[in-house]
Short mmCIF file of C-alpha atoms and ligand atoms in Angstrom, two decimals:
data_model
loop_
_atom_site.label_atom_id
_atom_site.label_comp_id
_atom_site.label_asym_id
_atom_site.label_seq_id
_atom_site.Cartn_x
_atom_site.Cartn_y
_atom_site.Cartn_z
CA MET A 1 -13.71 7.01 19.54
CA SER A 2 -15.15 7.16 16.06
CA LYS A 3 -16.68 4.82 13.50
CA VAL A 4 -14.11 4.04 10.86
CA LEU A 5 -14.47 2.27 7.51
CA VAL A 6 -11.38 0.48 6.21
CA THR A 7 -11.74 -0.75 2.63
CA GLY A 8 -9.28 -3.49 1.76
CA GLY A 9 -9.15 -4.17 5.50
CA ALA A 10 -8.33 -7.87 5.11
CA GLY A 11 -5.20 -7.12 3.10
CA PHE A 12 -1.62 -6.64 4.19
CA LEU A 13 -1.73 -2.94 5.13
CA GLY A 14 -5.47 -2.89 5.89
CA SER A 15 -5.23 -5.62 8.54
CA HIS A 16 -2.40 -3.80 10.34
CA LEU A 17 -4.41 -0.60 10.18
CA CYS A 18 -7.42 -2.38 11.73
CA ASP A 19 -5.14 -3.65 14.53
CA ARG A 20 -3.95 -0.15 15.32
CA LEU A 21 -7.41 1.44 15.13
CA LEU A 22 -8.83 -1.20 17.46
CA ALA A 23 -5.97 -0.70 19.90
CA ASP A 24 -7.00 2.97 19.93
CA ARG A 25 -10.61 1.86 20.68
CA HIS A 26 -12.18 2.93 17.41
CA GLU A 27 -15.17 1.07 16.02
CA ILE A 28 -14.27 -0.53 12.69
CA LEU A 29 -16.15 -1.61 9.63
CA CYS A 30 -13.77 -3.69 7.54
CA VAL A 31 -14.90 -4.08 3.91
CA ASP A 32 -13.14 -6.47 1.55
CA ASN A 33 -13.94 -8.70 -1.41
CA PHE A 34 -11.07 -11.07 -0.50
CA PHE A 35 -9.43 -10.82 -3.91
CA THR A 36 -5.94 -10.64 -2.41
CA GLY A 37 -6.82 -10.27 1.27
CA THR A 38 -7.68 -13.21 3.51
CA LYS A 39 -9.79 -13.81 6.60
CA ARG A 40 -6.64 -15.21 8.18
CA ASN A 41 -5.19 -11.68 8.37
CA ILE A 42 -8.08 -10.54 10.57
CA LEU A 43 -9.11 -13.80 12.25
CA HIS A 44 -7.81 -12.53 15.58
CA LEU A 45 -10.18 -9.53 15.37
CA ILE A 46 -13.37 -11.48 14.68
CA GLY A 47 -15.47 -11.61 17.81
CA ASN A 48 -14.25 -8.22 19.04
CA PRO A 49 -17.45 -6.16 19.54
CA LEU A 50 -15.75 -3.11 18.01
CA PHE A 51 -14.93 -4.99 14.79
CA GLU A 52 -17.35 -5.73 11.95
CA LEU A 53 -16.47 -7.49 8.70
CA GLN A 54 -18.44 -7.06 5.47
CA ARG A 55 -17.72 -8.89 2.21
CA HIS A 56 -18.24 -6.25 -0.44
CA ASP A 57 -16.68 -5.09 -3.70
CA VAL A 58 -16.09 -1.32 -3.67
CA THR A 59 -16.91 -1.05 -7.37
CA PHE A 60 -20.53 -1.35 -6.14
CA PRO A 61 -22.22 1.33 -4.02
CA LEU A 62 -22.02 1.03 -0.25
CA TYR A 63 -24.48 2.65 2.10
CA VAL A 64 -23.21 2.78 5.68
CA GLU A 65 -22.79 5.43 8.38
CA VAL A 66 -19.19 6.25 9.29
CA GLU A 67 -17.05 9.23 10.27
CA ARG A 68 -13.71 8.25 8.74
CA ILE A 69 -12.88 6.26 5.60
CA PHE A 70 -9.50 4.73 4.81
CA ASN A 71 -9.73 3.66 1.16
CA LEU A 72 -7.15 0.90 0.73
CA ALA A 73 -9.07 -1.54 -1.48
CA CYS A 74 -6.94 -2.37 -4.52
CA PRO A 75 -4.54 -5.19 -5.36
CA ALA A 76 -1.04 -3.78 -4.94
CA SER A 77 1.41 -6.24 -6.45
CA PRO A 78 2.02 -6.49 -10.21
CA VAL A 79 1.10 -10.20 -10.28
CA HIS A 80 -2.29 -9.49 -8.75
CA TYR A 81 -3.17 -6.19 -10.38
CA GLN A 82 -2.27 -7.54 -13.84
CA PHE A 83 -4.38 -10.69 -13.31
CA ASP A 84 -7.59 -8.79 -14.16
CA PRO A 85 -6.44 -5.32 -15.26
CA VAL A 86 -9.93 -4.06 -16.10
CA GLN A 87 -11.12 -4.90 -12.60
CA THR A 88 -8.01 -3.16 -11.22
CA THR A 89 -8.91 0.11 -12.93
CA LYS A 90 -12.55 -0.28 -11.87
CA THR A 91 -11.49 -0.84 -8.28
CA SER A 92 -9.42 2.35 -8.26
CA VAL A 93 -11.82 4.53 -10.24
CA HIS A 94 -15.34 3.23 -9.50
CA GLY A 95 -14.17 2.37 -5.98
CA ALA A 96 -13.01 5.96 -5.45
CA ILE A 97 -16.27 7.37 -6.85
CA ASN A 98 -18.36 5.18 -4.55
CA MET A 99 -16.30 5.88 -1.46
CA LEU A 100 -16.25 9.63 -2.24
CA GLY A 101 -20.01 9.55 -2.82
CA LEU A 102 -20.39 7.85 0.54
CA ALA A 103 -18.08 10.38 2.23
CA LYS A 104 -20.08 13.19 0.67
CA ARG A 105 -23.42 11.82 1.88
CA VAL A 106 -22.30 11.26 5.47
CA ARG A 107 -19.72 14.13 5.50
CA ALA A 108 -16.92 11.75 6.48
CA ARG A 109 -13.23 12.50 6.17
CA ILE A 110 -11.68 10.19 3.58
CA LEU A 111 -8.09 9.06 3.02
CA GLN A 112 -6.85 7.55 -0.23
CA ALA A 113 -4.00 5.02 -0.28
CA SER A 114 -2.26 6.24 -3.40
CA THR A 115 1.14 5.06 -4.53
CA SER A 116 4.61 6.03 -5.64
CA GLU A 117 3.60 4.40 -8.95
CA VAL A 118 1.89 7.70 -9.83
CA TYR A 119 5.46 8.92 -10.51
CA GLY A 120 6.01 6.06 -12.99
CA ASP A 121 9.65 5.66 -14.03
CA PRO A 122 10.72 9.04 -12.62
CA GLU A 123 13.16 11.52 -14.16
CA ILE A 124 13.75 13.30 -10.85
CA HIS A 125 15.25 11.73 -7.81
CA PRO A 126 14.22 11.56 -5.01
CA GLN A 127 10.57 12.16 -5.85
CA THR A 128 8.80 15.18 -4.38
CA GLU A 129 5.02 15.59 -4.33
CA ASP A 130 5.07 18.36 -6.94
CA TYR A 131 6.61 16.06 -9.57
CA TRP A 132 3.92 15.06 -12.11
CA GLY A 133 5.42 11.71 -13.01
CA ARG A 134 6.32 9.77 -16.12
CA VAL A 135 3.72 7.07 -16.60
CA ASN A 136 3.06 4.92 -19.64
CA PRO A 137 -0.72 5.12 -20.24
CA ILE A 138 -0.97 1.89 -22.29
CA GLY A 139 1.45 -0.57 -20.69
CA MET A 140 1.11 -3.55 -18.37
CA ARG A 141 1.35 -1.41 -15.24
CA SER A 142 -1.06 1.27 -16.50
CA CYS A 143 -4.21 -0.28 -15.03
CA TYR A 144 -2.71 0.30 -11.62
CA ASP A 145 -0.75 3.51 -12.20
CA GLU A 146 -3.40 5.34 -14.20
CA GLY A 147 -6.21 3.99 -12.01
CA LYS A 148 -4.47 5.43 -8.96
CA ARG A 149 -3.78 8.71 -10.77
CA CYS A 150 -7.45 9.03 -11.73
CA ALA A 151 -8.45 8.26 -8.14
CA GLU A 152 -6.26 11.18 -7.00
CA THR A 153 -7.98 13.40 -9.57
CA LEU A 154 -11.38 12.36 -8.23
CA PHE A 155 -10.34 13.06 -4.66
CA PHE A 156 -9.21 16.57 -5.53
CA ASP A 157 -12.30 17.26 -7.63
CA TYR A 158 -14.57 16.15 -4.78
CA ARG A 159 -12.63 18.54 -2.56
CA ARG A 160 -12.96 21.44 -5.02
CA GLN A 161 -16.51 20.71 -6.12
CA HIS A 162 -18.09 19.32 -2.95
CA LYS A 163 -15.78 20.71 -0.23
CA LEU A 164 -14.96 17.20 0.91
CA ASP A 165 -12.35 16.69 3.62
CA ILE A 166 -9.85 14.53 1.76
CA LYS A 167 -6.39 13.12 2.48
CA VAL A 168 -4.12 11.58 -0.14
CA VAL A 169 -0.97 9.66 0.78
CA ARG A 170 1.47 8.29 -1.77
CA ILE A 171 2.78 5.08 -0.30
CA PHE A 172 6.21 3.82 -1.32
CA ASN A 173 7.23 0.15 -1.15
CA THR A 174 6.16 -1.25 2.20
CA TYR A 175 6.87 -4.69 3.65
CA GLY A 176 6.24 -6.73 6.78
CA PRO A 177 4.31 -9.65 8.24
CA ARG A 178 1.10 -10.64 6.34
CA MET A 179 2.54 -9.82 2.95
CA HIS A 180 1.13 -12.34 0.53
CA PRO A 181 3.78 -15.10 0.05
CA ASN A 182 2.99 -15.50 -3.68
CA ASP A 183 2.37 -11.93 -4.74
CA GLY A 184 5.71 -11.67 -6.50
CA ARG A 185 6.92 -8.64 -4.57
CA VAL A 186 10.61 -8.55 -4.05
CA VAL A 187 10.77 -8.73 -0.25
CA SER A 188 8.37 -11.66 0.04
CA ASN A 189 9.95 -13.44 -2.96
CA PHE A 190 13.49 -13.17 -1.62
CA ILE A 191 12.54 -14.25 1.91
CA VAL A 192 10.44 -17.22 0.79
CA GLN A 193 13.14 -18.29 -1.69
CA ALA A 194 15.85 -17.99 0.97
CA LEU A 195 13.85 -19.95 3.55
CA LYS A 196 13.06 -22.72 1.06
CA GLY A 197 16.66 -22.86 -0.18
CA GLU A 198 15.48 -21.94 -3.69
CA ASP A 199 17.33 -19.64 -6.09
CA ILE A 200 16.93 -15.89 -5.41
CA THR A 201 15.47 -14.34 -8.57
CA ILE A 202 17.09 -11.01 -9.41
CA TYR A 203 15.31 -9.25 -12.27
CA GLY A 204 17.64 -7.36 -14.61
CA THR A 205 21.05 -6.57 -13.19
CA GLY A 206 19.75 -6.00 -9.67
CA GLN A 207 21.12 -2.46 -9.77
CA GLN A 208 17.61 -0.93 -9.77
CA THR A 209 16.72 0.61 -6.42
CA ARG A 210 13.75 0.76 -4.08
CA SER A 211 13.23 2.23 -0.62
CA PHE A 212 11.52 -0.12 1.81
CA CYS A 213 9.29 1.03 4.66
CA TYR A 214 8.34 -1.29 7.51
CA VAL A 215 4.58 -1.66 7.93
CA ASP A 216 4.39 -0.27 11.51
CA ASP A 217 6.04 2.98 10.40
CA LEU A 218 3.67 3.24 7.46
CA ILE A 219 0.52 2.73 9.56
CA GLU A 220 1.67 5.47 11.95
CA ALA A 221 1.91 7.83 8.97
CA LEU A 222 -1.62 6.93 7.77
CA LEU A 223 -3.07 7.64 11.21
CA ARG A 224 -1.23 10.96 11.53
CA MET A 225 -2.33 12.01 8.07
CA MET A 226 -5.98 11.16 8.83
CA GLU A 227 -5.89 13.32 11.97
CA SER A 228 -4.02 16.24 10.36
CA GLY A 229 -5.77 19.59 9.85
CA PRO A 230 -8.11 20.29 6.90
CA ASP A 231 -5.45 22.49 5.27
CA LEU A 232 -3.42 19.36 4.45
CA PRO A 233 -5.23 17.35 1.75
CA GLY A 234 -1.92 16.05 0.43
CA PRO A 235 -0.63 14.42 -1.56
CA VAL A 236 2.01 13.47 0.99
CA ASN A 237 4.75 10.93 0.30
CA VAL A 238 5.11 8.23 2.94
CA GLY A 239 7.91 5.74 2.82
CA ASN A 240 11.44 5.14 3.95
CA PRO A 241 14.01 7.31 2.15
CA ARG A 242 16.79 4.76 2.72
CA GLU A 243 17.43 3.35 -0.76
CA PHE A 244 18.83 -0.09 -1.63
CA THR A 245 19.64 -1.95 -4.83
CA MET A 246 17.92 -5.31 -5.27
CA LEU A 247 21.35 -6.95 -5.00
CA GLU A 248 21.88 -5.31 -1.61
CA LEU A 249 18.44 -6.48 -0.50
CA ALA A 250 19.23 -10.05 -1.58
CA GLU A 251 22.48 -9.94 0.34
CA ARG A 252 20.69 -8.72 3.53
CA VAL A 253 18.05 -11.45 3.24
CA LEU A 254 20.67 -14.17 2.72
CA SER A 255 22.66 -12.96 5.69
CA LEU A 256 19.66 -12.66 8.05
CA THR A 257 18.18 -16.04 7.09
CA GLY A 258 21.56 -17.80 6.96
CA SER A 259 20.43 -19.29 3.67
CA ALA A 260 22.76 -20.81 1.08
CA SER A 261 20.46 -19.90 -1.84
CA ARG A 262 22.18 -18.79 -5.06
CA LEU A 263 21.38 -15.62 -6.99
CA VAL A 264 19.97 -16.13 -10.49
CA PHE A 265 19.34 -13.35 -12.99
CA GLN A 266 16.05 -13.10 -14.92
CA PRO A 267 14.69 -10.55 -17.42
CA LEU A 268 13.51 -7.21 -16.08
CA PRO A 269 9.70 -6.82 -16.31
CA GLU A 270 8.27 -4.20 -18.70
CA ASP A 271 8.25 -0.58 -17.42
CA ASP A 272 10.09 -1.57 -14.22
CA PRO A 273 11.22 1.73 -12.61
CA LYS A 274 15.02 2.01 -12.32
CA GLN A 275 15.08 3.92 -9.08
CA ARG A 276 12.66 5.05 -6.45
CA GLN A 277 13.13 7.03 -3.28
CA PRO A 278 10.62 9.26 -1.49
CA ASP A 279 11.42 12.80 -0.49
CA ILE A 280 9.60 12.87 2.87
CA THR A 281 10.30 16.49 3.80
CA LEU A 282 6.57 17.28 3.72
CA ALA A 283 5.65 14.35 6.00
CA ARG A 284 8.44 15.34 8.40
CA ASP A 285 7.31 18.98 8.50
CA LYS A 286 3.54 18.58 8.51
CA LEU A 287 3.04 15.24 10.28
CA GLY A 288 6.16 15.15 12.46
CA TRP A 289 6.66 11.67 11.05
CA GLU A 290 9.61 9.70 9.84
CA PRO A 291 10.30 5.97 9.72
CA LYS A 292 12.04 4.44 12.73
CA VAL A 293 12.49 0.77 11.86
CA SER A 294 15.74 -0.17 10.10
CA LEU A 295 15.73 -2.57 7.15
CA ASP A 296 17.50 -5.27 9.18
CA ASP A 297 15.01 -5.04 12.08
CA GLY A 298 12.03 -5.03 9.73
CA LEU A 299 13.41 -7.94 7.74
CA ARG A 300 13.94 -9.94 10.96
CA GLU A 301 10.24 -9.56 11.85
CA THR A 302 9.16 -10.42 8.33
CA ILE A 303 11.45 -13.45 8.13
CA ALA A 304 10.08 -14.69 11.47
CA TYR A 305 6.55 -14.35 10.08
CA PHE A 306 7.32 -16.28 6.89
CA ARG A 307 9.13 -18.98 8.89
CA ARG A 308 5.93 -19.51 10.90
CA GLU A 309 3.77 -19.41 7.78
CA LEU A 310 5.88 -21.89 5.82
CA GLY A 311 6.18 -24.14 8.87
CA SER A 312 2.41 -24.25 9.30
CA ARG A 313 1.71 -25.55 5.81
P1 NAD B 401 -3.27 -6.09 -0.51
O1 NAD B 401 -3.48 -6.70 -1.84
O2 NAD B 401 -2.73 -6.96 0.58
O3 NAD B 401 -4.60 -5.41 0.02
C1 NAD B 401 -5.61 -4.91 -0.79
C2 NAD B 401 -6.95 -5.37 -0.22
O4 NAD B 401 -7.99 -4.85 -1.04
C3 NAD B 401 -7.10 -6.89 -0.24
O5 NAD B 401 -7.59 -7.32 1.00
C4 NAD B 401 -8.11 -7.13 -1.37
O6 NAD B 401 -8.86 -8.31 -1.19
C5 NAD B 401 -8.93 -5.86 -1.31
N1 NAD B 401 -9.62 -5.53 -2.56
C6 NAD B 401 -9.11 -5.53 -3.82
N2 NAD B 401 -10.04 -5.15 -4.69
C7 NAD B 401 -11.18 -4.88 -3.97
C8 NAD B 401 -12.49 -4.46 -4.31
N3 NAD B 401 -12.84 -4.21 -5.58
N4 NAD B 401 -13.39 -4.32 -3.32
C9 NAD B 401 -13.06 -4.57 -2.02
N5 NAD B 401 -11.83 -4.98 -1.65
C10 NAD B 401 -10.90 -5.13 -2.62
O7 NAD B 401 -2.33 -4.82 -0.73
P2 NAD B 401 -1.66 -3.83 0.33
O8 NAD B 401 -0.20 -3.91 0.13
O9 NAD B 401 -2.24 -4.02 1.67
O10 NAD B 401 -2.14 -2.43 -0.27
C11 NAD B 401 -3.20 -1.68 0.31
C12 NAD B 401 -3.33 -0.37 -0.41
O11 NAD B 401 -2.12 0.38 -0.30
C13 NAD B 401 -3.62 -0.52 -1.90
O12 NAD B 401 -4.54 0.47 -2.29
C14 NAD B 401 -2.28 -0.26 -2.54
O13 NAD B 401 -2.42 0.26 -3.84
C15 NAD B 401 -1.65 0.73 -1.60
N6 NAD B 401 -0.18 0.68 -1.66
C16 NAD B 401 0.53 -0.35 -1.11
C17 NAD B 401 1.91 -0.38 -1.23
C18 NAD B 401 2.74 -1.47 -0.62
O14 NAD B 401 3.97 -1.45 -0.77
N7 NAD B 401 2.20 -2.43 0.07
C19 NAD B 401 2.57 0.64 -1.91
C20 NAD B 401 1.80 1.66 -2.49
C21 NAD B 401 0.43 1.68 -2.34
N1 UDP B 402 -22.58 6.20 -3.20
C1 UDP B 402 -22.36 5.17 -2.32
N2 UDP B 402 -22.75 5.33 -1.03
C2 UDP B 402 -23.35 6.47 -0.58
C3 UDP B 402 -23.55 7.51 -1.51
C4 UDP B 402 -23.15 7.35 -2.82
O1 UDP B 402 -21.81 4.12 -2.65
O2 UDP B 402 -23.66 6.54 0.60
C5 UDP B 402 -22.13 6.03 -4.59
C6 UDP B 402 -23.27 6.11 -5.57
O3 UDP B 402 -23.36 4.87 -6.23
C7 UDP B 402 -22.85 7.18 -6.53
C8 UDP B 402 -21.41 7.49 -6.22
O4 UDP B 402 -21.21 7.07 -4.88
O5 UDP B 402 -22.90 6.72 -7.86
C9 UDP B 402 -21.08 8.95 -6.35
O6 UDP B 402 -21.96 9.66 -5.52
P1 UDP B 402 -22.24 11.20 -5.76
O7 UDP B 402 -23.27 11.62 -4.78
O8 UDP B 402 -20.98 11.95 -5.76
O9 UDP B 402 -22.74 11.27 -7.23
P2 UDP B 402 -24.12 10.85 -7.92
O10 UDP B 402 -24.94 10.09 -6.93
O11 UDP B 402 -24.74 12.13 -8.31
O12 UDP B 402 -23.68 10.00 -9.08
N1 UDP B 403 12.27 -7.94 -8.28
C1 UDP B 403 13.33 -8.83 -8.34
N2 UDP B 403 13.06 -10.15 -8.06
C2 UDP B 403 11.85 -10.60 -7.66
C3 UDP B 403 10.79 -9.67 -7.57
C4 UDP B 403 11.03 -8.35 -7.89
O1 UDP B 403 14.45 -8.47 -8.67
O2 UDP B 403 11.71 -11.80 -7.40
C5 UDP B 403 12.54 -6.51 -8.56
C6 UDP B 403 11.55 -5.87 -9.52
O3 UDP B 403 11.95 -6.06 -10.85
C7 UDP B 403 11.63 -4.41 -9.09
C8 UDP B 403 11.91 -4.48 -7.59
O4 UDP B 403 12.40 -5.81 -7.35
O5 UDP B 403 12.71 -3.77 -9.72
C9 UDP B 403 10.69 -4.22 -6.73
O6 UDP B 403 9.64 -5.04 -7.19
P1 UDP B 403 8.21 -5.12 -6.47
O7 UDP B 403 7.31 -5.90 -7.36
O8 UDP B 403 8.40 -5.58 -5.07
O9 UDP B 403 7.74 -3.61 -6.35
P2 UDP B 403 7.55 -2.44 -7.44
O10 UDP B 403 8.23 -2.80 -8.74
O11 UDP B 403 6.08 -2.30 -7.60
O12 UDP B 403 8.19 -1.27 -6.79
#
């Protein structure tokens, strides 16, 4: 049992991570400024003596005593990270500096939730960790992409300069219960639209692809990465290599919800990557990990969640 800090712990991934860590009897300090996360996601944990919640913005210093740090604090959907882009960059960069400074002081192991967005709109497919990416430094997505890239730089410099025990994972599109219903991400949009009988909004032609990982698989990868040996700082891709077009996703959602919603086509957002698929050879070899949950099974769980959520409003 160890004392674990989870930043962004009231968010989608963070709350599932807290669940798993508590099930494994770790003591948790969950830190969140509730920008996109909600107390609802962790309500069931409040009162557990192993769980502590602290409202705090990681762009400010944090002095606590912990042994492990999962740094997840950062809005993840374009709608949210573009709402206040300067704060998004600060969260990634100042947040990383503060959490690395903390890790350095208490000699904690620290894991960074990086993203497939560091590859930008990639020229190689599928993406391997040694690909440097193709990122626009001055576009609408740059606050997120470049912020996350700079955070990776900081992690590796703290490792080189201060011998810090770091772990960097590059997370590809992940979905599941507790996704924010209004965050504009494709899985939550399509499911909510299908359940409400509204039009399904396909951006562009719908031929662009993504690879969707179910949240339980993703959390397992984070835990394995955190407990891997010091010779594996990463970066390691984590995601589901099974790739779908947005049209295929819409078709699966319509079929699983039994919805009669129509497809409508809308303009493609700026800098929207055309294709994305992780090469997870490294995660398979070094972590013995690969995703187990199929898209249909994961979508069923997520649809059931949104049905309950929409019903309760
Ligand atoms: P989320 O928005 O649900 O969670 C982020 C959490 O961070 C929220 O609870 C939010 O309130 C909190 N937060 C934001 N800024 C903060 C700040 N300055 N100080 C303290 N807390 C702050 O998003 P998520 O999908 O759970 O993503 C978690 C992490 O994983 C993020 O770092 C994200 O970049 C990364 N990631 C997620 C995905 C995905 O598909 N979900 C893909 C790649 C990377
Ligand atoms: N920091 C923190 N908690 C700590 C230690 C440091 O939040 O327990 C912050 C502190 O604000 C500092 C940053 O982390 O600015 C980087 O710390 P580091 O020791 O690497 O650098 P320095 O203090 O020399 O700027
Ligand atoms: N998308 C879509 N309709 C929506 C929301 C998103 O067609 O209602 C598309 C979007 O243009 C992108 C893909 O779905 O090509 C994934 O978008 P998301 O925001 O979920 O993730 P990201 O672009 O960050 O991978």
